[in-house]
Amino acid sequence: MTNAHAICAEANLDFKELYSYQYLVTHGKTRVAGLKALPFGRFTAHVGAKMHSALLVDCKGRFFGYVLGIAVDKSGLIKGEHRLEELDLDDPQLFLRFAEYLDDVSGRYVILCGAGREQRVYTDPVAMIGCIYDPIKSRVGSSLNLVLDRPLVNNPKTDDEAILQRGGKYTLFHTQDAHAKRMNGSCYLDLDTMIETRFWPRTDKFEVPVEEYGAVYDEIIETGRHVIAEITSAFKTAMPLSGGRDSRLIAALAGKHIKKVNQVFTHITNYSTRYDASVAALMARHLKVPHQVHSWRDPTPPERSRYKYRADLRGFQTALGAKAPMPDELVKNVHQFLEEDQVVLRGHLTDLLRAVYVFTSKRKRWKDLDWQVQRLFPVQTSEFTPQVYENYLPDFVAWRRTLPPSALELPLDFMFIEVYYNATVGYTFNGLHKQFYMSPFNSRRLIELSLAINVDYRRTMKPVDDILYRIDPGLCAIPYYKEAGSDLGVLSAEQPWLDISQDRMNDVKERYDSKYVEADGFSEQYEPERAVPLLMAS
């Protein structure tokens, strides 16, 4: 019995419902109640009732593995029996060919594959699907309670109270258990040895000349639209809109396929998200799609008793695998407005186009590790001390030493891609068990294209507007909430709000006409410092 089964039985929770979008891999031919068993060589894969799955076969129709979750390659949604013409089980370079194929696979997924005696686990680029392995029992799965079938051994590295109650994170691939680890999405896991091996990135250099930016932008648009088209054609979907850049970019990439999205929505959970709703309403009007506002006050969501609140909290924590606080949309109960069993399309990896984790362009500061470890939030900022730094520094250095030279040129981006996402969306999405949350921008090729843009230029956030302008200048022209100011009235459909964004739009058009030559002028000397050397400051 897994720890998840024991917790569900004790708390009278429905295991099959809570783990309907999760998976488990166990050694031998075993059965796990509430999950569907799939034979996998010397192992067995166990899949939740609602988890999409597909079979991978080589060019001769021979079994290669399973895809669990939602994945889209160049040919379309991976479903049914999916034939990979580029793979031949007799090819001695089989796994190298497979790694090359994976570059263009986007979604939130885990792949179990093998040839001969070798059996491996691969995940989406940032392990958004959640992937934890217990080397003691040779088990792999999406969340800690599901993986463990033994008593939890408290991890001496982590401060559970600081993480679960005060905003810290299980970072640098740690879990609450001393032995179970989170898998790095840039590695594959050998099921026999329980050893991770890096297979990505393989490029020698990410950044390209400015003359190629137009082609980079167009490939991002083409790829993103293809992925969203495939997902919206096959699943019921929902798409959040906000007042910022990321959700707008996903909506723009959707193009005409946004008409197939079942729910375009904005959650209002606090004062500031009212601005999101106002901007989102203008975007939905421009895109000619219905827009739902899910507010915690006016109108209020369906009433929830204290008993139901506690049940929601326990369900979230059980599916997540830790006693962490619920996200705002669950606390404020607005999640009830979302229809169940939908695929929720979010941005996340689009953050790379804004270099959100590059807090300074001063290259010499990229070698100072104190503020970098702090930005992984092993504890909240006010609790970060020299002792915390020294505790996590060996793990941080060990991870950083695995980066190839091309990634070491962009170490802060890779800290974001491999470590931060793993500890956030890779951790929390499994707790949101009533829908399947994912980013259609989550492919290694889309990451490479994002990193092809100069890092200093990305820090200005201008690449997002560059892409939006190429897709839909009218959508690009709608003010962002920070442009509009505090008066929500200026964002009504009847107001001349175009004046608010006129200077920005003039700038975007000038860059477009000049083929982005402006990007050549950005270098570290022009960018403000936002990375505080915390330990030195204290």
Coordinates of C-alpha atoms in Angstrom, one line a residue:
M1 CA 0.0 0.0 0.0
T2 CA 1.3 3.5 -0.9
N3 CA 1.4 6.2 1.7
A4 CA -1.2 8.0 -0.4
H5 CA -3.6 5.1 0.1
A6 CA -3.1 5.1 3.8
I7 CA -3.7 8.8 4.1
C8 CA -6.8 8.6 1.9
A9 CA -8.2 5.8 4.0
E10 CA -7.6 7.6 7.3
A11 CA -9.1 10.9 6.1
N12 CA -11.9 9.3 4.1
L13 CA -10.6 10.8 0.8
D14 CA -11.2 9.4 -2.7
F15 CA -7.8 8.1 -3.9
K16 CA -9.0 7.5 -7.4
E17 CA -10.2 11.1 -7.7
L18 CA -7.2 12.8 -6.1
Y19 CA -4.7 10.8 -8.2
S20 CA -6.6 10.8 -11.5
Y21 CA -3.9 12.8 -13.3
Q22 CA -0.9 11.1 -11.6
Y23 CA 1.3 8.1 -12.3
L24 CA 3.6 5.6 -10.5
V25 CA 6.3 3.2 -11.7
T26 CA 7.1 0.1 -9.5
H27 CA 9.5 -2.8 -9.8
G28 CA 8.0 -6.1 -10.8
K29 CA 4.5 -7.0 -11.9
T30 CA 2.4 -5.3 -9.3
R31 CA -1.1 -3.8 -8.9
V32 CA -2.0 -0.5 -7.3
A33 CA -5.6 0.0 -6.3
G34 CA -7.3 2.9 -8.1
L35 CA -4.6 3.1 -10.9
K36 CA -4.5 1.3 -14.3
A37 CA -1.6 -1.0 -14.7
L38 CA 0.6 -1.0 -17.9
P39 CA 3.3 -3.6 -18.3
F40 CA 6.8 -2.1 -18.8
G41 CA 9.5 -4.8 -18.9
R42 CA 10.8 -5.5 -15.5
F43 CA 8.6 -2.7 -14.1
T44 CA 4.9 -1.8 -14.1
A45 CA 3.5 1.7 -14.8
H46 CA 0.3 2.7 -13.0
V47 CA -1.8 5.5 -14.4
G48 CA -4.6 7.6 -13.0
A49 CA -8.1 7.3 -14.5
K50 CA -8.0 10.6 -16.3
M51 CA -4.3 10.7 -17.4
H52 CA -4.0 10.8 -21.2
S53 CA -1.6 8.0 -22.4
A54 CA -0.2 6.8 -25.7
L55 CA 2.1 4.0 -27.0
L56 CA 5.4 4.8 -28.7
V57 CA 6.6 2.3 -31.4
D58 CA 9.7 2.5 -33.7
C59 CA 9.8 2.6 -37.5
K60 CA 9.0 -1.1 -37.6
G61 CA 6.1 -1.0 -35.3
R62 CA 7.9 -2.4 -32.3
F63 CA 7.1 -1.2 -28.7
F64 CA 9.4 1.5 -27.4
G65 CA 7.5 3.0 -24.5
Y66 CA 4.6 5.0 -23.1
V67 CA 3.8 8.7 -23.0
L68 CA 1.8 9.7 -20.0
G69 CA 0.3 13.2 -19.9
I70 CA -0.2 15.6 -22.8
A71 CA 2.5 15.8 -25.4
V72 CA 2.6 17.3 -28.9
D73 CA 5.4 16.7 -31.5
K74 CA 5.8 18.0 -35.0
S75 CA 3.2 15.6 -36.4
G76 CA 0.6 16.5 -33.8
L77 CA -0.8 15.2 -30.5
I78 CA 0.8 12.0 -29.4
K79 CA -2.1 9.6 -29.0
G80 CA -3.0 5.9 -29.6
E81 CA -0.1 4.0 -31.1
H82 CA 2.3 6.7 -32.2
R83 CA 4.9 5.6 -34.7
L84 CA 8.3 7.3 -34.6
E85 CA 9.9 6.9 -38.1
E86 CA 13.2 8.3 -36.9
L87 CA 13.6 5.5 -34.3
D88 CA 14.9 2.0 -34.9
L89 CA 15.3 -0.3 -31.9
D90 CA 18.3 -1.9 -33.7
D91 CA 20.1 1.4 -34.1
P92 CA 23.1 1.7 -31.7
Q93 CA 22.4 5.5 -31.5
L94 CA 18.7 4.9 -30.6
F95 CA 18.7 7.0 -27.5
L96 CA 20.6 9.8 -29.1
R97 CA 18.0 9.9 -31.9
F98 CA 15.3 9.9 -29.3
A99 CA 16.9 12.9 -27.4
E100 CA 16.9 14.8 -30.7
Y101 CA 13.3 13.9 -31.3
L102 CA 12.4 15.1 -27.8
D103 CA 13.6 18.7 -28.5
D104 CA 10.4 19.3 -30.4
V105 CA 7.9 17.6 -28.0
S106 CA 5.9 20.2 -26.0
G107 CA 3.6 19.7 -23.1
R108 CA 3.4 18.2 -19.6
Y109 CA 4.4 14.6 -19.7
V110 CA 6.6 11.7 -18.6
I111 CA 8.0 9.1 -21.0
L112 CA 8.8 5.5 -20.0
C113 CA 10.9 3.9 -22.7
G114 CA 13.5 1.2 -23.3
A115 CA 15.4 -1.1 -25.5
G116 CA 17.1 -4.4 -24.6
R117 CA 17.8 -4.4 -20.9
E118 CA 17.8 -0.6 -20.6
Q119 CA 14.7 1.2 -19.2
R120 CA 14.6 4.9 -18.8
V121 CA 12.4 7.8 -17.6
Y122 CA 12.2 11.1 -19.4
T123 CA 10.0 14.1 -18.6
D124 CA 9.0 17.3 -20.1
P125 CA 11.7 20.0 -20.1
V126 CA 11.1 21.3 -16.6
A127 CA 9.5 18.2 -15.1
M128 CA 6.2 20.0 -14.9
I129 CA 4.5 16.6 -14.7
G130 CA 6.2 16.0 -11.3
C131 CA 8.8 13.2 -11.1
I132 CA 10.1 11.9 -7.8
Y133 CA 12.2 8.8 -7.4
D134 CA 12.9 6.6 -4.4
P135 CA 16.2 4.8 -4.9
I136 CA 15.6 2.6 -1.9
K137 CA 12.5 0.9 -3.4
S138 CA 13.2 1.7 -7.1
R139 CA 9.9 3.6 -7.4
V140 CA 9.2 6.6 -9.5
G141 CA 6.0 8.8 -9.5
S142 CA 4.5 12.2 -9.8
S143 CA 4.2 13.0 -6.0
L144 CA 5.8 11.9 -2.8
N145 CA 2.9 10.2 -1.1
L146 CA 2.3 8.1 -4.2
V147 CA 6.0 7.1 -4.5
L148 CA 6.5 6.1 -0.9
D149 CA 5.3 2.8 0.5
R150 CA 7.5 3.1 3.6
P151 CA 7.7 5.5 6.5
L152 CA 8.9 9.0 5.5
V153 CA 12.5 9.7 6.7
N154 CA 12.7 13.4 7.5
N155 CA 15.2 15.3 5.3
P156 CA 17.8 16.9 7.5
K157 CA 18.6 19.4 4.8
T158 CA 15.1 21.0 4.7
D159 CA 13.3 23.2 7.2
D160 CA 9.8 21.8 6.8
E161 CA 8.1 24.4 8.9
A162 CA 9.8 27.3 7.0
I163 CA 8.7 25.6 3.7
L164 CA 5.2 24.5 4.5
Q165 CA 4.1 27.5 6.7
R166 CA 6.3 30.5 5.7
G167 CA 6.8 30.4 2.0
G168 CA 10.0 28.3 1.5
K169 CA 10.4 25.7 -1.2
Y170 CA 11.8 22.1 -1.5
T171 CA 14.5 23.3 -3.8
L172 CA 17.6 21.8 -5.5
F173 CA 15.7 18.6 -6.1
H174 CA 15.0 17.9 -2.4
T175 CA 11.8 16.5 -1.0
Q176 CA 10.5 16.1 2.5
D177 CA 12.0 12.6 2.5
A178 CA 15.8 12.2 3.1
H179 CA 16.1 9.7 0.2
A180 CA 13.5 10.5 -2.4
K181 CA 14.6 13.1 -4.9
R182 CA 13.0 15.2 -7.6
M183 CA 14.3 14.5 -11.1
N184 CA 15.9 17.2 -13.2
G185 CA 14.0 17.5 -16.5
S186 CA 17.2 17.9 -18.4
C187 CA 18.3 14.4 -17.4
Y188 CA 16.9 10.9 -17.9
L189 CA 16.7 8.4 -15.1
D190 CA 18.0 4.8 -15.5
L191 CA 15.4 2.6 -13.7
D192 CA 18.0 -0.1 -12.9
T193 CA 20.6 2.1 -11.3
M194 CA 18.3 5.0 -10.2
I195 CA 21.0 7.4 -11.6
E196 CA 20.2 10.6 -13.5
T197 CA 22.2 11.4 -16.6
R198 CA 22.1 14.8 -18.4
F199 CA 21.1 14.7 -22.1
W200 CA 20.2 18.4 -22.7
P201 CA 21.1 21.0 -23.8
R202 CA 23.3 19.8 -26.6
T203 CA 23.8 23.1 -28.5
D204 CA 27.2 24.9 -28.4
K205 CA 25.6 28.4 -28.1
F206 CA 22.1 29.8 -27.7
E207 CA 22.3 33.4 -28.7
V208 CA 22.0 34.2 -32.4
P209 CA 22.7 37.4 -34.4
V210 CA 20.0 40.1 -34.4
E211 CA 19.5 39.5 -38.1
E212 CA 17.9 36.2 -37.2
Y213 CA 15.5 37.5 -34.6
G214 CA 12.6 37.7 -37.1
A215 CA 13.0 34.1 -38.0
V216 CA 13.3 33.1 -34.3
Y217 CA 10.0 35.0 -33.6
D218 CA 8.2 33.4 -36.5
E219 CA 9.3 29.9 -35.4
I220 CA 8.1 30.6 -31.9
I221 CA 4.7 31.7 -33.4
E222 CA 4.4 28.7 -35.7
T223 CA 5.4 26.2 -33.0
G224 CA 3.2 27.7 -30.3
R225 CA 0.2 27.8 -32.6
H226 CA 0.7 24.2 -33.7
V227 CA 0.8 23.0 -30.1
I228 CA -2.3 24.9 -29.0
A229 CA -4.2 23.9 -32.1
E230 CA -3.6 20.2 -31.3
I231 CA -4.6 20.5 -27.6
T232 CA -7.7 22.6 -28.2
S233 CA -8.9 20.1 -30.9
A234 CA -8.5 17.1 -28.6
F235 CA -9.5 18.3 -25.1
K236 CA -11.8 20.6 -23.3
T237 CA -9.6 23.6 -22.4
A238 CA -9.5 26.7 -20.3
M239 CA -7.2 29.7 -20.6
P240 CA -6.6 32.4 -18.0
L241 CA -6.2 36.0 -19.1
S242 CA -4.5 38.6 -16.9
G243 CA -3.1 42.1 -17.2
G244 CA 0.5 41.0 -17.9
R245 CA 2.4 39.7 -20.9
D246 CA 2.5 35.9 -20.5
S247 CA -1.2 35.1 -20.8
R248 CA -1.5 37.6 -23.6
L249 CA 1.2 35.9 -25.5
I250 CA -0.4 32.5 -25.1
A251 CA -3.7 34.0 -26.3
A252 CA -2.0 35.5 -29.3
L253 CA -0.2 32.2 -30.1
A254 CA -3.6 30.5 -30.1
G255 CA -4.8 32.6 -33.0
K256 CA -8.1 31.4 -34.3
H257 CA -7.9 28.3 -32.1
I258 CA -8.8 30.4 -29.1
K259 CA -12.4 30.1 -30.3
K260 CA -12.1 26.4 -29.4
V261 CA -11.2 27.2 -25.8
N262 CA -14.2 26.3 -23.5
Q263 CA -13.4 28.8 -20.7
V264 CA -11.5 32.1 -21.1
F265 CA -11.4 33.4 -17.6
T266 CA -9.8 35.7 -15.0
H267 CA -9.7 34.9 -11.3
I268 CA -10.1 37.9 -8.9
T269 CA -8.6 36.9 -5.5
N270 CA -7.3 40.2 -4.3
Y271 CA -7.3 44.0 -5.0
S272 CA -4.6 43.9 -7.7
T273 CA -6.2 41.1 -9.7
R274 CA -9.1 43.5 -10.4
Y275 CA -6.7 45.2 -12.8
D276 CA -6.1 41.8 -14.5
A277 CA -9.8 41.4 -15.0
S278 CA -10.1 44.9 -16.6
V279 CA -7.3 44.4 -19.1
A280 CA -8.4 40.8 -19.8
A281 CA -11.9 42.1 -20.7
L282 CA -10.4 44.3 -23.4
M283 CA -8.4 41.4 -24.7
A284 CA -11.4 39.1 -24.9
R285 CA -13.4 41.8 -26.6
H286 CA -10.6 42.2 -29.2
L287 CA -10.3 38.5 -29.7
K288 CA -14.1 38.1 -29.9
V289 CA -14.3 35.4 -27.2
P290 CA -16.6 35.2 -24.1
H291 CA -14.7 36.1 -20.9
Q292 CA -15.6 34.9 -17.4
V293 CA -14.6 36.8 -14.3
H294 CA -14.4 34.6 -11.2
S295 CA -14.5 36.9 -8.2
W296 CA -14.3 36.1 -4.6
R297 CA -16.5 39.0 -3.7
D298 CA -18.8 40.3 -6.3
P299 CA -20.4 38.0 -7.2
T300 CA -19.3 35.6 -4.5
P301 CA -18.5 32.0 -5.3
P302 CA -20.8 29.2 -4.1
E303 CA -20.8 28.9 -0.3
R304 CA -18.3 26.5 1.2
S305 CA -18.7 25.1 4.7
R306 CA -15.8 24.8 7.1
Y307 CA -16.0 21.1 6.7
K308 CA -15.8 21.4 2.9
Y309 CA -12.8 23.9 3.2
R310 CA -11.0 21.4 5.4
A311 CA -11.7 18.6 2.9
D312 CA -10.4 20.8 0.0
L313 CA -7.3 21.6 2.0
R314 CA -6.7 17.9 2.9
G315 CA -7.3 16.8 -0.7
F316 CA -4.9 19.4 -2.1
Q317 CA -2.2 18.5 0.4
T318 CA -2.6 14.8 0.0
A319 CA -2.4 14.9 -3.8
L320 CA 0.5 17.3 -3.5
G321 CA 2.4 15.2 -1.1
A322 CA 3.0 17.8 1.6
K323 CA 1.0 19.9 4.1
A324 CA 1.5 23.1 2.2
P325 CA -1.0 26.1 2.0
M326 CA -3.4 26.1 -0.9
P327 CA -3.1 28.6 -3.8
D328 CA -5.2 31.7 -3.6
E329 CA -7.8 30.5 -6.1
L330 CA -8.5 27.5 -3.8
V331 CA -8.5 29.6 -0.6
K332 CA -10.9 32.1 -2.1
N333 CA -13.0 29.3 -3.6
V334 CA -13.0 30.8 -7.1
H335 CA -11.7 27.5 -8.5
Q336 CA -15.3 26.2 -8.2
F337 CA -16.1 28.3 -11.3
L338 CA -13.7 26.3 -13.4
E339 CA -15.3 23.2 -15.0
E340 CA -13.7 20.0 -14.0
D341 CA -11.6 17.7 -16.3
Q342 CA -10.3 20.6 -18.4
V343 CA -6.8 21.2 -19.7
V344 CA -5.8 24.7 -18.3
L345 CA -3.3 26.4 -20.6
R346 CA -0.9 28.7 -18.8
G347 CA 2.3 30.6 -19.8
H348 CA 5.2 29.9 -17.3
L349 CA 8.0 29.1 -19.8
T350 CA 7.1 32.4 -21.6
D351 CA 8.9 34.0 -18.6
L352 CA 12.2 33.3 -20.4
L353 CA 11.3 35.9 -23.0
R354 CA 11.5 38.4 -20.2
A355 CA 14.5 36.8 -18.5
V356 CA 12.7 37.1 -15.2
Y357 CA 15.3 35.3 -13.2
V358 CA 18.3 37.3 -14.5
F359 CA 18.3 39.9 -11.7
T360 CA 21.5 41.5 -13.0
S361 CA 23.2 41.8 -16.3
K362 CA 26.6 42.3 -14.7
R363 CA 28.4 39.1 -15.6
K364 CA 30.8 39.3 -12.7
R365 CA 27.8 39.1 -10.4
W366 CA 26.7 35.8 -12.0
K367 CA 29.6 34.3 -10.1
D368 CA 28.3 35.4 -6.7
L369 CA 26.3 32.6 -5.4
D370 CA 24.7 33.9 -2.2
W371 CA 21.8 35.8 -3.8
Q372 CA 21.3 33.0 -6.3
V373 CA 20.8 30.4 -3.6
Q374 CA 18.5 32.8 -1.8
R375 CA 16.4 33.3 -5.0
L376 CA 15.6 29.6 -4.9
F377 CA 13.8 30.3 -1.7
P378 CA 14.8 27.4 0.6
V379 CA 13.4 29.7 3.2
Q380 CA 11.7 33.1 2.9
T381 CA 14.0 36.0 2.3
S382 CA 14.0 37.4 5.8
E383 CA 15.1 34.0 7.2
F384 CA 18.0 33.5 4.8
T385 CA 21.2 33.4 6.8
P386 CA 24.8 32.3 6.3
Q387 CA 23.9 29.0 7.9
V388 CA 21.1 28.4 5.3
Y389 CA 23.5 29.4 2.5
E390 CA 26.1 27.0 3.7
N391 CA 23.5 24.2 4.1
Y392 CA 22.4 24.5 0.4
L393 CA 25.7 25.6 -1.2
P394 CA 27.1 22.1 -1.9
D395 CA 23.8 21.1 -3.6
F396 CA 23.8 24.3 -5.7
V397 CA 27.4 23.9 -6.7
A398 CA 26.9 20.2 -7.6
W399 CA 24.0 21.1 -9.8
R400 CA 25.8 24.0 -11.5
R401 CA 28.8 21.8 -12.3
T402 CA 26.6 19.6 -14.4
L403 CA 25.8 22.5 -16.8
P404 CA 27.5 22.3 -20.2
P405 CA 29.4 25.4 -21.4
S406 CA 26.5 26.8 -23.4
A407 CA 24.3 26.7 -20.3
L408 CA 27.0 28.2 -18.1
E409 CA 26.8 31.3 -20.4
L410 CA 23.3 31.7 -19.1
P411 CA 23.4 30.2 -15.6
L412 CA 20.6 32.3 -14.2
D413 CA 18.2 31.2 -16.9
F414 CA 19.1 27.6 -16.3
M415 CA 18.6 28.0 -12.5
F416 CA 15.1 29.1 -13.5
I417 CA 14.5 26.3 -16.0
E418 CA 15.9 23.4 -14.1
V419 CA 15.6 24.2 -10.4
Y420 CA 13.0 26.8 -9.8
Y421 CA 10.2 25.4 -12.1
N422 CA 10.9 22.0 -10.7
A423 CA 10.2 23.2 -7.1
T424 CA 7.1 25.3 -8.1
V425 CA 4.9 24.1 -10.9
G426 CA 6.5 20.6 -10.9
Y427 CA 5.5 20.5 -7.2
T428 CA 2.1 22.2 -7.0
F429 CA 0.3 21.2 -10.2
N430 CA -0.4 17.7 -8.9
G431 CA -2.3 19.3 -6.0
L432 CA -4.7 20.9 -8.5
H433 CA -6.3 17.5 -9.2
K434 CA -9.6 18.6 -10.7
Q435 CA -8.0 20.0 -13.9
F436 CA -4.9 19.2 -15.9
Y437 CA -2.6 22.3 -15.7
M438 CA 0.1 22.7 -18.3
S439 CA 2.1 25.2 -20.5
P440 CA 1.9 24.7 -24.2
F441 CA 5.2 26.7 -24.4
N442 CA 7.0 23.9 -22.6
S443 CA 9.4 22.3 -25.2
R444 CA 13.1 22.3 -25.4
R445 CA 13.0 23.9 -28.8
L446 CA 10.9 26.8 -27.6
I447 CA 13.3 27.2 -24.7
E448 CA 16.2 27.3 -27.1
L449 CA 14.4 29.8 -29.3
S450 CA 13.7 32.0 -26.3
L451 CA 17.3 31.9 -25.2
A452 CA 18.5 32.7 -28.7
I453 CA 17.5 36.3 -27.9
N454 CA 20.2 38.4 -26.2
V455 CA 19.7 38.2 -22.4
D456 CA 20.0 41.9 -21.9
Y457 CA 17.4 42.6 -24.5
R458 CA 15.1 40.0 -22.9
R459 CA 15.4 41.8 -19.6
T460 CA 13.6 44.8 -21.2
M461 CA 10.5 42.6 -21.9
K462 CA 10.5 43.9 -25.5
P463 CA 10.7 40.5 -27.2
V464 CA 7.2 39.7 -26.0
D465 CA 5.9 42.8 -27.6
D466 CA 7.9 42.1 -30.7
I467 CA 6.2 38.7 -31.1
L468 CA 2.7 40.1 -30.2
Y469 CA 3.1 42.8 -32.9
R470 CA 4.0 40.2 -35.5
I471 CA 0.9 38.3 -34.6
D472 CA -1.7 40.9 -33.8
P473 CA -0.8 44.6 -33.5
G474 CA -4.3 45.4 -32.0
L475 CA -3.8 42.9 -29.2
C476 CA -0.3 44.3 -28.6
A477 CA -1.7 47.8 -28.3
I478 CA -4.0 47.0 -25.3
P479 CA -2.4 48.6 -22.3
Y480 CA -0.8 46.4 -19.6
Y481 CA -2.1 47.0 -16.2
K482 CA 1.1 48.7 -15.1
E483 CA 0.7 51.2 -18.0
A484 CA -2.9 52.0 -17.1
G485 CA -2.4 53.4 -13.6
S486 CA -4.7 53.1 -10.6
D487 CA -7.9 54.3 -12.4
L488 CA -9.7 51.2 -13.7
G489 CA -12.1 53.4 -15.5
V490 CA -9.6 54.3 -18.2
L491 CA -9.7 50.6 -19.3
S492 CA -13.3 50.5 -20.2
A493 CA -14.2 49.8 -23.8
E494 CA -15.6 53.3 -24.3
Q495 CA -12.5 55.1 -23.2
P496 CA -9.7 56.2 -25.6
W497 CA -7.2 53.8 -24.0
L498 CA -5.0 53.6 -27.1
D499 CA -3.3 56.8 -26.0
I500 CA -2.0 55.0 -22.9
S501 CA 0.1 52.6 -25.0
Q502 CA 0.9 54.9 -28.0
D503 CA 4.6 55.5 -27.0
R504 CA 5.2 51.8 -26.5
M505 CA 3.5 50.9 -29.8
N506 CA 5.6 53.5 -31.7
D507 CA 8.7 51.9 -30.2
V508 CA 7.5 48.4 -31.2
K509 CA 6.8 49.4 -34.8
E510 CA 10.2 51.1 -35.1
R511 CA 11.9 47.9 -33.9
Y512 CA 9.8 45.9 -36.4
D513 CA 10.7 48.2 -39.3
S514 CA 14.4 48.2 -38.4
K515 CA 14.5 44.4 -38.0
Y516 CA 15.3 44.7 -34.3
V517 CA 18.6 46.4 -34.8
E518 CA 18.0 48.1 -31.4
A519 CA 18.7 44.8 -29.7
D520 CA 22.4 45.2 -30.7
G521 CA 22.7 48.2 -28.4
F522 CA 21.9 46.3 -25.2
S523 CA 24.7 45.2 -22.9
E524 CA 25.3 44.7 -19.2
Q525 CA 26.5 48.3 -18.6
Y526 CA 23.0 49.7 -19.4
E527 CA 21.0 47.5 -17.1
P528 CA 20.2 48.3 -13.4
E529 CA 21.3 46.0 -10.6
R530 CA 18.5 44.1 -8.9
A531 CA 20.5 41.3 -7.4
V532 CA 21.3 42.2 -3.8
P533 CA 24.2 40.4 -2.1
L534 CA 22.1 39.5 0.9
L535 CA 24.6 38.1 3.2
M536 CA 27.0 40.9 2.6
A537 CA 24.2 43.4 3.2
S538 CA 23.3 41.8 6.5

